Every structure is written in C-alpha cells, then in structure tokens.
CSV table of C-alpha atoms in Angstrom, one decimal:
chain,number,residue,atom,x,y,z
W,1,UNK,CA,122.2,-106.0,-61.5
W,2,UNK,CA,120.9,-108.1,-58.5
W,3,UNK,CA,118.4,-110.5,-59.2
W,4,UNK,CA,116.1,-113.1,-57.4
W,5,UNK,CA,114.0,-115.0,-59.3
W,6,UNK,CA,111.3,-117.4,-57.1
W,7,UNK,CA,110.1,-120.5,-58.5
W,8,UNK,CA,108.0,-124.0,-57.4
W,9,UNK,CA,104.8,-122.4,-56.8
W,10,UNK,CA,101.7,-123.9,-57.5
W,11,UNK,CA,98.2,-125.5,-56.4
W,12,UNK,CA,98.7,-127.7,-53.6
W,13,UNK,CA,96.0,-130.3,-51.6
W,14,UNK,CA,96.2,-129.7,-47.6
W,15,UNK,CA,98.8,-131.9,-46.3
W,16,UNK,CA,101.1,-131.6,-49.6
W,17,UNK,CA,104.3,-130.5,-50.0
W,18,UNK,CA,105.9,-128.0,-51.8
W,19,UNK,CA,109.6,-126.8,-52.3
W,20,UNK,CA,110.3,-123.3,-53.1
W,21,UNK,CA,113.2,-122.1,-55.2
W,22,UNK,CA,115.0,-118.6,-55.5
W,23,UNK,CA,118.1,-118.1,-58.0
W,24,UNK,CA,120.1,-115.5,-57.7
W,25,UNK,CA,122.6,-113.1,-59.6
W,26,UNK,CA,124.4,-110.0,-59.4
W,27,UNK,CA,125.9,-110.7,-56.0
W,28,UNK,CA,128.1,-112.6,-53.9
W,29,UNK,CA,125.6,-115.0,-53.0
W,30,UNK,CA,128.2,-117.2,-50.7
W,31,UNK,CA,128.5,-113.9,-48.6
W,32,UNK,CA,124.9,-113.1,-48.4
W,33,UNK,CA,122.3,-113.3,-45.4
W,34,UNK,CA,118.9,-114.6,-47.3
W,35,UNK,CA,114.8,-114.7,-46.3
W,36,UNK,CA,111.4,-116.1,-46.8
W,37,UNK,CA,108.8,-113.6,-46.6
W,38,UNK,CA,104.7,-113.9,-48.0
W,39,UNK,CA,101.9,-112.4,-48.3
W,40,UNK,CA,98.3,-113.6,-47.9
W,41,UNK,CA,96.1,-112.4,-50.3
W,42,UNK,CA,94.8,-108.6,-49.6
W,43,UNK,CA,97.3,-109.1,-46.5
W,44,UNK,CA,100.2,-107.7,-44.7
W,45,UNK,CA,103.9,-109.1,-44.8
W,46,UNK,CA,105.0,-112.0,-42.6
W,47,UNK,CA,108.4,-113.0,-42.0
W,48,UNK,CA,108.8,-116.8,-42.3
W,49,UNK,CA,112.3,-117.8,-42.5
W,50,UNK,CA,115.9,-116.6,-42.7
W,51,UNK,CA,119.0,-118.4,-43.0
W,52,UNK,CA,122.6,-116.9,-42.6
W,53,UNK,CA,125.6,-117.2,-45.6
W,54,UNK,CA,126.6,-120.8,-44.9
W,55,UNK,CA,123.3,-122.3,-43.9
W,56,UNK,CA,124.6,-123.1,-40.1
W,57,UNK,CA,122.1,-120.5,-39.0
W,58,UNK,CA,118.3,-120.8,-39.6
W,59,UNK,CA,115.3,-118.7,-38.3
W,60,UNK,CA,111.7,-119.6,-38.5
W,61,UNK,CA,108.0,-117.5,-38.0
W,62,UNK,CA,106.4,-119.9,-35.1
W,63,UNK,CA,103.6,-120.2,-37.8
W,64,UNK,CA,105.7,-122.7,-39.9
W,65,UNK,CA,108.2,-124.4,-37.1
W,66,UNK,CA,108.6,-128.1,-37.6
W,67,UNK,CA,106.9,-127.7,-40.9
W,68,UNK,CA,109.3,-125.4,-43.6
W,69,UNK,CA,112.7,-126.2,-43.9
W,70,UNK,CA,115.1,-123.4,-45.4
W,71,UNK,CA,118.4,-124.0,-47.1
W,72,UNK,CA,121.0,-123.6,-49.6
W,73,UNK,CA,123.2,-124.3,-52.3
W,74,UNK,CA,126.0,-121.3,-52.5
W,75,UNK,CA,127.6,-123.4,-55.2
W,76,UNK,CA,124.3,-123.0,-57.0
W,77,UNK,CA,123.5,-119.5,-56.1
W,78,UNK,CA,119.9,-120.7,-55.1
W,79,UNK,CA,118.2,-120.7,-52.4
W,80,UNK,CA,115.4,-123.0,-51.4
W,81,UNK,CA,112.2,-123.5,-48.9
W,82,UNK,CA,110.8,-127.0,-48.3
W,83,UNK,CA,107.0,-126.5,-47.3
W,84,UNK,CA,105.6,-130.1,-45.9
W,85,UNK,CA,101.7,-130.2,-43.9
W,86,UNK,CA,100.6,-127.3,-46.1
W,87,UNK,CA,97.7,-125.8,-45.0
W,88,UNK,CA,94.7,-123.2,-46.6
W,89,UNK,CA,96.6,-120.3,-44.4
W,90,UNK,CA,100.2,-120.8,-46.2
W,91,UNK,CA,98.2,-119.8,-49.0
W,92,UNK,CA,100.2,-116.4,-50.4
W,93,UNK,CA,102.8,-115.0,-52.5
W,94,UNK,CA,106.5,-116.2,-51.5
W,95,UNK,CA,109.0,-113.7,-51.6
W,96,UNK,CA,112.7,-114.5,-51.6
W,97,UNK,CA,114.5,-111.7,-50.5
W,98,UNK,CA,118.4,-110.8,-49.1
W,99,UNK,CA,119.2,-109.6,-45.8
W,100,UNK,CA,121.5,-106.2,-45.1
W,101,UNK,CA,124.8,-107.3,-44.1
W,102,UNK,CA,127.6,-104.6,-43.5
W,103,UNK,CA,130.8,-105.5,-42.4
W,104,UNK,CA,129.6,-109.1,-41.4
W,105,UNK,CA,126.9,-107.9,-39.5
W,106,UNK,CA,123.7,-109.8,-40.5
W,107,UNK,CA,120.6,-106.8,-40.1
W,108,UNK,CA,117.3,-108.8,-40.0
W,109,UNK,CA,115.4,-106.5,-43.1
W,110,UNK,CA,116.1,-107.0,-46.3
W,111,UNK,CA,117.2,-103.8,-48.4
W,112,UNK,CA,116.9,-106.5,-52.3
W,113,UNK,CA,113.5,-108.5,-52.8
W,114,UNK,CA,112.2,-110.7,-55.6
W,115,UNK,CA,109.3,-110.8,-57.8
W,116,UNK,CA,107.6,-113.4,-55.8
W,117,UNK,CA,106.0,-116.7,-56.5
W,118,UNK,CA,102.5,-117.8,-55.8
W,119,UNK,CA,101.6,-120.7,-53.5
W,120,UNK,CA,97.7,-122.2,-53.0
W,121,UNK,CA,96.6,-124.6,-50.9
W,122,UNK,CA,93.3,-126.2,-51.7
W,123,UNK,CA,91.3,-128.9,-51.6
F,1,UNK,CA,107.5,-110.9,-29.9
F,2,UNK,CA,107.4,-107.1,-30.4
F,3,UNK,CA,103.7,-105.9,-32.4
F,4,UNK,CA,103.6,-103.1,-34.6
F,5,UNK,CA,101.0,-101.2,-35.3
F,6,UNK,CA,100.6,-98.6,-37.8
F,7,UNK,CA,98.4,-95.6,-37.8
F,8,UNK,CA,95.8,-94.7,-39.6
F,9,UNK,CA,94.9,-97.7,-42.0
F,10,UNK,CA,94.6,-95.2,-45.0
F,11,UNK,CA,95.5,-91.9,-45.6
F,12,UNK,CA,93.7,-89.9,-48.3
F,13,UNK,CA,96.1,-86.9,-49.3
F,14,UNK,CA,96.4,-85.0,-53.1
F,15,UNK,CA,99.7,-84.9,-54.7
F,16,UNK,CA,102.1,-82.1,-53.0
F,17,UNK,CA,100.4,-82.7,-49.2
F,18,UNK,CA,102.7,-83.6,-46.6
F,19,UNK,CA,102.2,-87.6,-45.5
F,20,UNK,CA,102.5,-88.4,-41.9
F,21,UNK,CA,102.5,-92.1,-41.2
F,22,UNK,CA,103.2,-93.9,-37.9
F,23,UNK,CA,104.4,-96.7,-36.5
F,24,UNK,CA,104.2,-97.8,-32.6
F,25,UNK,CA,105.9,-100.7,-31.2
F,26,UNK,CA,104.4,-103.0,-28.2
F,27,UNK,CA,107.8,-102.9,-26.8
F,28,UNK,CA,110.7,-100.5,-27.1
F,29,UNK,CA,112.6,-101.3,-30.3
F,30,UNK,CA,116.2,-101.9,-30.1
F,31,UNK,CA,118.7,-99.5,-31.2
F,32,UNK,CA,116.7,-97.9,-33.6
F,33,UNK,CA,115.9,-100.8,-36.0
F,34,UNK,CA,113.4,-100.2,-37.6
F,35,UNK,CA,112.9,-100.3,-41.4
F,36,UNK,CA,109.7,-98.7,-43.8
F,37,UNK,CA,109.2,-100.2,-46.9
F,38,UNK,CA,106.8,-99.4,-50.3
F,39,UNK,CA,104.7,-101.7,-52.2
F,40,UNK,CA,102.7,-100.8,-54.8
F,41,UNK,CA,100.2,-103.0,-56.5
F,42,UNK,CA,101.1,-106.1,-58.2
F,43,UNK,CA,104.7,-105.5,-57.1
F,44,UNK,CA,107.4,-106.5,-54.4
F,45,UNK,CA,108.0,-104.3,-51.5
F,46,UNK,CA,111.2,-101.5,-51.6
F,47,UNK,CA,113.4,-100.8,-48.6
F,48,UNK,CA,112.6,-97.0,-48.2
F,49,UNK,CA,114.5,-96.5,-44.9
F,50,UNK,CA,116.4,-98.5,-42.1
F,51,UNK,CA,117.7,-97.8,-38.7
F,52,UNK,CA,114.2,-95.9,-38.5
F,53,UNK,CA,116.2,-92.4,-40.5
F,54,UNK,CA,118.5,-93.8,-43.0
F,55,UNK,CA,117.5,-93.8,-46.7
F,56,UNK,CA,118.0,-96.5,-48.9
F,57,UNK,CA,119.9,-96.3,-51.9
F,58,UNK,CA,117.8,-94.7,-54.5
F,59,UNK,CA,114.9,-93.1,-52.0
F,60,UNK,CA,114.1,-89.5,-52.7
F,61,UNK,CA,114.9,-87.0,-50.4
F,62,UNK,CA,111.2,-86.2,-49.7
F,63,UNK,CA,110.8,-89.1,-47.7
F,64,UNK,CA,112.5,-89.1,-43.9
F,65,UNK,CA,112.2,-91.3,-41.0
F,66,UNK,CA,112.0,-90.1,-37.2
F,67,UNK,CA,111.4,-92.1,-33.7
F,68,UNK,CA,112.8,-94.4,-31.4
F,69,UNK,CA,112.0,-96.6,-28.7
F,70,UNK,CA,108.4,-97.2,-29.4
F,71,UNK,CA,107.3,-94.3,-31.6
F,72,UNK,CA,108.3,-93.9,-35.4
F,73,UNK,CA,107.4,-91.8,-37.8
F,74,UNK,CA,107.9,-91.9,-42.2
F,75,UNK,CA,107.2,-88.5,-43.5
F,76,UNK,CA,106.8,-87.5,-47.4
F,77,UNK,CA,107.5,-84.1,-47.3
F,78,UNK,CA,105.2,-83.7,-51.0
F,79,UNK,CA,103.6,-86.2,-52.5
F,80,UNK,CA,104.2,-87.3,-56.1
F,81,UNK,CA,101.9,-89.4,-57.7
F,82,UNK,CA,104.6,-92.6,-57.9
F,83,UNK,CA,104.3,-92.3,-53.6
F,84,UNK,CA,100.8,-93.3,-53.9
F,85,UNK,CA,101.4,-96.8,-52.3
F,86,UNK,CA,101.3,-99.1,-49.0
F,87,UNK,CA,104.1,-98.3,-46.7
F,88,UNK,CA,105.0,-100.8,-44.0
F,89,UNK,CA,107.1,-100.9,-40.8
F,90,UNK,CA,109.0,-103.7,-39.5
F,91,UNK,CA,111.4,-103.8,-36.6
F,92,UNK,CA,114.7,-105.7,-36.6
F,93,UNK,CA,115.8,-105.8,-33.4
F,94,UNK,CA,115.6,-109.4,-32.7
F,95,UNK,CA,115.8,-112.3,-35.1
F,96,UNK,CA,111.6,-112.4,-34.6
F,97,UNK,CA,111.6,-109.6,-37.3
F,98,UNK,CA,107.8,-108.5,-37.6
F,99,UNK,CA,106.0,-106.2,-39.9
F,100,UNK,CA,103.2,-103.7,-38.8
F,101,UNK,CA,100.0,-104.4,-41.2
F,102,UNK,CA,100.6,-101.4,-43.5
F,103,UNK,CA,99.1,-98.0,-44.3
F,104,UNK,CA,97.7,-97.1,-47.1
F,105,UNK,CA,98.3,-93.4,-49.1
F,106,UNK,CA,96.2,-93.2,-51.5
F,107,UNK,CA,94.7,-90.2,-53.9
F,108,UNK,CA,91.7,-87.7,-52.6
C-alpha cells in the first residue's frame, strides 16, 4: 500500500524555523516526482513546492521563494521541507504528496497524498 | 500564472441530482491538464480526474470530466451521499501548478 506519513509540525514564533518531514512506503520512492502542498485554515489548496526524483530539480510557490527549501534522501525514502522566516500566513496543514509520472514524464498533480501535518505560527 | 476560478461556491443538491461544477481558467490551459480532486472534512484531497476526462483509479463511473482551453466541467451524474464533499480544480500545464478555490456540494 502506498503511504506518506508527514511529520515536524508544530507551534512556531514568527521568524522561526521549522523542517517538515514525509516518509514514504509502498513505492519506488528513488523513481518518484514528490510535492509540498497546504492548506490555510477554512482555505483552498496552494501548491508550494515540488522537487523531481533525484533532487536536481526544485519548484517553488513565489509565496515561499528564498524562504522553504525542499529536498530529499531516496536512500531514506523521506522527503523533507525546511521552513526558515516563518510567518502568521504559513500557518496551515502541510501535505506531502507524489506527482504522476508515466513513462518518465513528470505531470505536475499528484494522483497519492498524505494525511497532513499541522504547522502554526504565533506569537 | 494561470487563475482558476470555480463556479458556484456551493452547490446545494439531494442525493440522486445531477452535480454540475465548473472550472474557468484566466488563460487557456495547456493540453488539457487539468485535474479535479475531492476532499471531504478532516481529510486529504483524492485525485478524481486528470487531463480534465480521465478517471483516477478507483473513481466511480458517475463522475466525468469535460472542457478544454479555458472551460471545464466535473459532472456527478447521481449523487451518493459519500460525494457530498469540496471538489477542486487545478491546472498543470506549467510547473506554476495552481488550484481554483473549491466548490462546495453539499446536502438540501
């Protein structure tokens, strides 16, 4: 069965940091595109970041540029998000999530998503 | 960056109605990218459908997808009470994915 499991939320101060993790199972993870998305709460879904199988390609939302840093470890099977200069409007559930790819081609949606993992940032 | 916006906000229907929900793009969409998804409370979105007609593994036949360019369209032929839900769009033609802000079925 395919699994992602989020971790590393928590209450953060403005200005913190916070690193997100996402294990996963079930899957070739070395072969798999993979993506940040959140959700304010009572809010829509917003794309923040993706990164392709081997890490040597990274997208960002311009609402976190310079500030989240995405990466992996495929010998880990675990993906991570590195959230510096938090602020009260990163405040939202983190969902890790996996891309489509079919024969090689990366599709930017994701067709698996995790359970999600909380982030607050307060004073 | 291309905006979706989805139409109406909330759509009050009884079980067995047919649901018409749309989507329309700022800018044409490319090659019919475009994805729905379901979320239901307290839980993670589902991929419903992709390249705007496609199911998704596991989607019902009741639910179909329709448009290109700028205009989409998720359909639930009848309504079961499990579709009572947020569905969002989101296209994928550039690496800029974006979502439209949702619409909700709920029950009259």
């Amino acid at each position: 069965e395919v699994q992602l499991v989020e971790s590393g939320g928590g209450l953060v101060q403005p200005g913190g940091s916070l690193r997100l993790f996402c294990a996963a199972s079930g899957f070739t993870f070395s072969t798999a595109a993979m993506t940040w998305v959140r959700q304010a709460p009572g809010k829509g879904l917003e794309w923040v970041s993706s990164i392709n199988y081997s890490g040597g390609t990274t997208y960002y939302a311009d609402s976190v540029k310079g500030r989240f840093t995405i990466s992996r470890d495929n010998s880990k099977n675990t993906l991570y998000l590195q959230m510096n200069s938090l602020r009260a409007e990163d405040t939202a559930v983190y969902y890790c999530a996996k891309d489509m790819v079919l024969n090689h081609y990366w599709y930017y949606f994701v067709d698996v998503w995790g359970k999600g993992t909380t982030v607050t940032v307060s004073s | 960056e291309i905006v979706l916006t989805q139409s109406p906000g909330t759509l009050s229907l009884s079980p067995g109605e047919r649901a018409t929900l749309s989507c329309r793009a700022s800018q044409s969409v490319t090659s019919f990218y475009l994805a729905w998804y379901q979320q239901k409370p307290g839980q993670a979105p589902r991929l419903l459908i992709y390249d705007a007609s496609t199911r998704a593994t596991g989607t019902p036949d009741r639910f179909s997808g329709s448009g290109s360019g700028t205009d989409f369209t998720l359909t639930v032929s009848r309504l079961e009470p499990e579709d009572f839900a947020v569905y969002y769009c989101q296209q994928y033609g550039s690496s800029s994915r974006t979502f439209g802000q949702g619409t909700k079925v709920e029950i009259k």
